[in-house]
Short mmCIF file of C-alpha atoms and ligand atoms in Angstrom, two decimals:
data_model
loop_
_atom_site.label_atom_id
_atom_site.label_comp_id
_atom_site.label_asym_id
_atom_site.label_seq_id
_atom_site.Cartn_x
_atom_site.Cartn_y
_atom_site.Cartn_z
CA UNK A 1 101.89 58.58 12.10
CA UNK A 2 102.82 57.53 8.67
CA UNK A 3 99.88 56.98 6.38
CA UNK A 4 99.83 53.54 4.89
CA UNK A 5 100.56 53.92 1.28
CA UNK A 6 98.74 51.58 -1.21
CA UNK A 7 98.83 50.78 -4.88
CA UNK A 8 101.67 50.84 -7.55
CA UNK A 9 103.62 53.70 -8.76
CA UNK A 10 105.23 52.74 -12.00
CA UNK A 11 108.35 54.80 -13.76
CA UNK A 12 109.29 53.72 -17.12
CA UNK A 13 113.08 54.40 -16.85
CA UNK A 14 113.77 52.98 -20.23
CA UNK A 15 111.27 52.90 -23.45
CA UNK A 16 114.11 52.31 -25.83
CA UNK A 17 115.86 49.47 -26.90
CA UNK A 18 119.55 48.09 -27.64
CA UNK A 19 119.72 51.16 -30.27
CA UNK A 20 121.73 54.06 -28.76
CA UNK A 21 119.24 57.03 -28.19
CA UNK A 22 119.13 60.50 -26.07
CA UNK A 23 115.51 59.92 -26.25
CA UNK A 24 114.86 56.44 -25.39
CA UNK A 25 117.52 54.69 -22.81
CA UNK A 26 117.73 50.92 -22.77
CA UNK A 27 114.86 48.89 -21.54
CA UNK A 28 114.02 49.33 -17.29
CA UNK A 29 111.05 49.88 -15.78
CA UNK A 30 110.75 51.12 -11.64
CA UNK A 31 107.71 50.34 -9.45
CA UNK A 32 107.32 51.64 -6.13
CA UNK A 33 104.75 49.57 -3.94
CA UNK A 34 104.99 50.71 -0.26
CA UNK A 35 108.21 51.44 0.70
CA UNK A 36 109.69 48.41 -1.61
CA UNK A 37 111.26 49.25 -4.98
CA UNK A 38 111.54 46.98 -7.69
CA UNK A 39 113.15 47.04 -10.82
CA UNK A 40 112.31 45.35 -14.05
CA UNK A 41 115.36 44.93 -16.34
CA UNK A 42 118.21 47.50 -16.15
CA UNK A 43 119.20 48.00 -19.66
CA UNK A 44 122.34 50.43 -20.01
CA UNK A 45 121.51 53.82 -18.63
CA UNK A 46 119.28 52.44 -16.29
CA UNK A 47 121.25 53.87 -13.20
CA UNK A 48 121.33 57.48 -14.68
CA UNK A 49 117.58 56.97 -15.22
CA UNK A 50 117.14 56.13 -11.39
CA UNK A 51 118.51 59.25 -10.71
CA UNK A 52 116.31 60.91 -12.85
CA UNK A 53 113.52 59.16 -11.16
CA UNK A 54 114.77 60.06 -7.47
CA UNK A 55 116.01 57.00 -6.70
CA UNK A 56 119.35 55.51 -5.88
CA UNK A 57 120.61 52.02 -6.55
CA UNK A 58 120.54 51.79 -2.53
CA UNK A 59 116.68 52.13 -2.66
CA UNK A 60 116.19 49.11 -4.76
CA UNK A 61 114.73 46.10 -2.82
CA UNK A 62 114.29 43.62 -6.06
CA UNK A 63 115.41 43.45 -9.84
CA UNK A 64 113.23 41.11 -11.94
CA UNK A 65 114.77 40.49 -15.25
CA UNK A 66 112.40 39.33 -18.03
CA UNK A 67 115.36 37.62 -19.81
CA UNK A 68 119.08 38.20 -20.67
CA UNK A 69 119.38 40.24 -23.77
CA UNK A 70 122.02 42.69 -23.15
CA UNK A 71 119.39 45.74 -23.58
CA UNK A 72 117.74 44.30 -20.85
CA UNK A 73 120.41 43.29 -18.19
CA UNK A 74 123.55 44.59 -19.03
CA UNK A 75 123.74 47.31 -16.26
CA UNK A 76 123.79 44.46 -13.77
CA UNK A 77 127.62 44.63 -13.60
CA UNK A 78 127.94 48.44 -12.68
CA UNK A 79 124.99 48.63 -10.59
CA UNK A 80 126.57 46.07 -8.27
CA UNK A 81 130.13 47.22 -8.78
CA UNK A 82 128.75 50.89 -7.77
CA UNK A 83 127.24 49.37 -4.44
CA UNK A 84 130.57 48.56 -3.19
CA UNK A 85 131.32 52.47 -3.28
CA UNK A 86 132.33 54.06 -1.15
CA UNK A 87 132.78 51.13 0.75
CA UNK A 88 131.39 47.40 1.00
CA UNK A 89 128.86 47.83 3.73
CA UNK A 90 126.68 51.11 2.15
CA UNK A 91 123.76 48.51 1.22
CA UNK A 92 121.88 47.77 4.32
CA UNK A 93 119.14 45.26 3.23
CA UNK A 94 119.51 42.44 0.76
CA UNK A 95 118.99 43.05 -3.15
CA UNK A 96 117.21 40.11 -4.18
CA UNK A 97 117.72 39.35 -8.23
CA UNK A 98 114.86 37.37 -9.71
CA UNK A 99 114.91 35.83 -13.33
CA UNK A 100 113.89 33.09 -15.05
CA UNK A 101 116.10 29.71 -15.03
CA UNK A 102 119.36 30.47 -16.56
CA UNK A 103 120.30 32.92 -13.48
CA UNK A 104 122.51 31.11 -11.61
CA UNK A 105 124.62 30.18 -14.92
CA UNK A 106 124.56 33.89 -16.03
CA UNK A 107 125.79 35.14 -12.87
CA UNK A 108 128.56 32.29 -12.35
CA UNK A 109 129.79 33.81 -16.17
CA UNK A 110 129.66 36.98 -14.75
CA UNK A 111 131.53 36.10 -11.61
CA UNK A 112 134.09 34.02 -13.72
CA UNK A 113 134.83 37.55 -15.37
CA UNK A 114 134.53 39.91 -12.76
CA UNK A 115 135.35 38.00 -9.94
CA UNK A 116 135.27 39.92 -6.45
CA UNK A 117 134.38 42.98 -8.18
CA UNK A 118 130.72 41.82 -8.37
CA UNK A 119 130.62 40.16 -4.87
CA UNK A 120 128.73 42.02 -1.92
CA UNK A 121 129.05 41.79 1.65
CA UNK A 122 127.52 38.13 3.14
CA UNK A 123 123.73 37.96 2.52
CA UNK A 124 123.56 41.18 0.64
CA UNK A 125 122.83 39.60 -2.74
CA UNK A 126 120.25 37.11 -3.18
CA UNK A 127 119.33 35.10 -6.29
CA UNK A 128 116.10 33.77 -7.15
CA UNK A 129 115.21 31.44 -10.36
CA UNK A 130 111.56 31.21 -11.43
CA UNK A 131 110.60 28.42 -13.54
CA UNK A 132 110.70 29.18 -17.13
CA UNK A 133 108.28 26.21 -18.30
CA UNK A 134 105.00 27.11 -16.81
CA UNK A 135 103.50 29.80 -14.05
CA UNK A 136 105.27 30.39 -11.04
CA UNK A 137 104.73 32.95 -8.16
CA UNK A 138 106.32 34.36 -5.24
CA UNK A 139 104.77 36.13 -2.00
CA UNK A 140 106.35 39.28 -0.60
CA UNK A 141 105.29 41.21 2.42
CA UNK A 142 104.08 43.97 0.19
CA UNK A 143 103.04 42.83 -2.87
CA UNK A 144 102.84 39.28 -5.00
CA UNK A 145 104.96 38.64 -7.89
CA UNK A 146 103.94 35.86 -10.61
CA UNK A 147 105.18 35.32 -13.52
CA UNK A 148 104.38 33.25 -17.07
CA UNK A 149 106.89 32.07 -19.87
CA UNK A 150 106.62 34.39 -23.22
CA UNK A 151 107.71 33.91 -26.71
CA UNK A 152 111.37 35.18 -26.81
CA UNK A 153 114.36 33.35 -25.43
CA UNK A 154 114.33 29.99 -23.49
CA UNK A 155 114.54 32.19 -20.14
CA UNK A 156 112.06 34.69 -21.14
CA UNK A 157 109.20 35.22 -18.59
CA UNK A 158 106.78 38.16 -18.15
CA UNK A 159 105.43 39.48 -14.76
CA UNK A 160 102.19 40.48 -13.03
CA UNK A 161 102.86 42.26 -9.49
CA UNK A 162 100.15 42.66 -7.41
CA UNK A 163 99.96 44.95 -4.53
CA UNK A 164 98.14 44.24 -0.65
CA UNK A 165 95.13 46.26 -2.15
CA UNK A 166 94.99 44.43 -5.40
CA UNK A 167 96.15 46.49 -7.70
CA UNK A 168 98.24 45.08 -10.44
CA UNK A 169 100.91 45.74 -13.30
CA UNK A 170 101.93 43.43 -15.88
CA UNK A 171 105.55 44.19 -17.33
CA UNK A 172 105.51 41.73 -20.57
CA UNK A 173 109.21 42.05 -21.18
CA UNK A 174 109.91 41.04 -25.06
CA UNK A 175 107.77 38.56 -26.49
CA UNK A 176 105.55 37.51 -29.70
CA UNK A 177 102.43 36.88 -29.51
CA UNK A 178 101.62 35.22 -26.25
CA UNK A 179 98.31 33.06 -24.97
CA UNK A 180 100.40 33.06 -21.40
CA UNK A 181 100.79 36.98 -21.58
CA UNK A 182 96.99 37.21 -21.88
CA UNK A 183 96.28 35.21 -19.12
CA UNK A 184 98.83 36.55 -16.75
CA UNK A 185 97.39 40.10 -17.60
CA UNK A 186 93.88 39.20 -17.43
CA UNK A 187 91.83 42.66 -15.90
CA UNK A 188 95.22 43.92 -14.56
CA UNK A 189 94.97 47.49 -14.20
CA UNK A 190 98.08 48.46 -16.30
CA UNK A 191 99.81 46.21 -18.71
CA UNK A 192 103.30 47.64 -19.85
CA UNK A 193 103.48 46.07 -23.33
CA UNK A 194 106.58 45.89 -25.35
CA UNK A 195 105.72 46.81 -29.00
CA UNK A 196 109.11 46.69 -30.91
CA UNK A 197 108.20 46.88 -34.74
CA UNK A 198 105.41 48.39 -36.63
CA UNK A 199 102.61 46.58 -37.89
CA UNK A 200 104.00 46.19 -41.31
CA UNK A 201 107.73 44.86 -40.04
CA UNK A 202 106.87 42.40 -37.49
CA UNK A 203 110.04 40.41 -36.08
CA UNK A 204 109.88 37.22 -35.06
CA UNK A 205 110.01 37.56 -31.08
CA UNK A 206 108.59 40.57 -30.84
CA UNK A 207 105.24 42.52 -31.02
CA UNK A 208 103.51 45.32 -33.09
CA UNK A 209 101.44 47.45 -31.91
CA UNK A 210 98.13 45.92 -33.03
CA UNK A 211 99.32 42.82 -31.87
CA UNK A 212 99.86 43.98 -28.34
CA UNK A 213 96.45 45.76 -28.46
CA UNK A 214 94.99 42.56 -29.25
CA UNK A 215 96.59 41.38 -26.15
CA UNK A 216 95.59 43.96 -24.03
CA UNK A 217 91.92 43.82 -25.34
CA UNK A 218 91.69 40.12 -24.71
CA UNK A 219 93.21 40.41 -21.63
CA UNK A 220 90.92 43.48 -20.33
CA UNK A 221 93.30 45.36 -18.98
CA UNK A 222 92.56 48.81 -17.26
CA UNK A 223 95.12 50.46 -19.53
CA UNK A 224 97.78 49.75 -21.60
CA UNK A 225 101.43 51.35 -22.09
CA UNK A 226 103.44 50.73 -25.01
CA UNK A 227 106.74 50.48 -24.88
CA UNK A 228 110.34 49.01 -26.50
CA UNK A 229 110.25 51.06 -29.77
CA UNK A 230 112.95 50.59 -32.26
CA UNK A 231 113.64 53.51 -34.44
CA UNK A 232 111.32 52.22 -37.22
CA UNK A 233 108.53 53.20 -34.91
CA UNK A 234 109.18 56.68 -35.32
CA UNK A 235 107.88 57.06 -38.82
CA UNK A 236 104.52 55.43 -38.24
CA UNK A 237 101.42 56.22 -36.07
CA UNK A 238 101.59 53.88 -33.33
CA UNK A 239 98.54 54.83 -31.56
CA UNK A 240 96.44 54.52 -34.65
CA UNK A 241 98.09 51.02 -35.48
CA UNK A 242 97.34 49.72 -31.62
CA UNK A 243 93.66 51.13 -32.34
CA UNK A 244 92.85 48.46 -34.83
CA UNK A 245 92.60 46.08 -31.97
CA UNK A 246 92.39 47.77 -28.40
CA UNK A 247 90.13 51.01 -27.62
CA UNK A 248 90.70 51.24 -24.14
CA UNK A 249 92.93 53.65 -22.29
CA UNK A 250 96.50 53.51 -24.13
CA UNK A 251 99.84 55.52 -23.78
CA UNK A 252 103.15 55.42 -25.76
CA UNK A 253 105.73 55.39 -23.09
CA UNK A 254 108.25 57.87 -22.84
CA UNK A 255 111.55 57.59 -20.74
CA UNK A 256 110.30 58.74 -16.76
CA UNK A 257 106.62 58.85 -17.29
CA UNK A 258 105.04 57.80 -14.10
CA UNK A 259 101.66 56.30 -14.03
CA UNK A 260 99.85 55.39 -11.42
CA UNK A 261 97.14 52.44 -10.15
CA UNK A 262 95.42 51.96 -7.00
CA UNK A 263 94.86 54.18 -4.41
ZN1 ZN B 1 115.31 40.54 -26.25
ZN1 ZN B 2 114.58 43.67 -25.70
#
């Protein structure tokens, strides 16, 4: 008899940025909730990192995009194309693609370029647009997905995933300081938060370690994982900068790092 699995297993697939790096692949996070597999963002290199995490593209049920910058979304085209190999019908269950408003436009733009190469068998690709002006949510068998707009692009949203046993993980995507993110992450077990640049080099539309720490502290999260490190972050003590504002459990993301919350 199969024992019921609970909690959420999160794997950082890519802790990097648009900058090519052998250590840090572009942005992507995998979550496993029971039998469901959710991918958050799919920057270049995601499919290789997925294989390294013992997961194939056919195992994925959902891909949730935080926004459409290429370092977060570009592997969607090769991923759909690869789904057609060796034949059209190798995907048995639909793949649901979720993102903020603008997803439909993005897909029709991609179809204008790639046509049938990115079409799957009838019903195998489902697209869901979430609100990017206010909070939104969807309910699935194994989990609840909530979203809130964040400070980066017009389509940018952060996600909160809550499993049936109440475990919760929040993924910030890219954002500047965001009250919405604090609210979304309230009392979450885990916050995976971008921390693109060191405190001394804050870039509009992104966070620094101490800003991410302030968000985590005010939200009262159980654990904070900083990710999305530009090379400038290699020259400073990121943990120490984050400690200016946050004293709870803290990890710096590395590719293929696994974090489990819940049972
Ligand atoms: Zn971005
Ligand atoms: Zn980014």
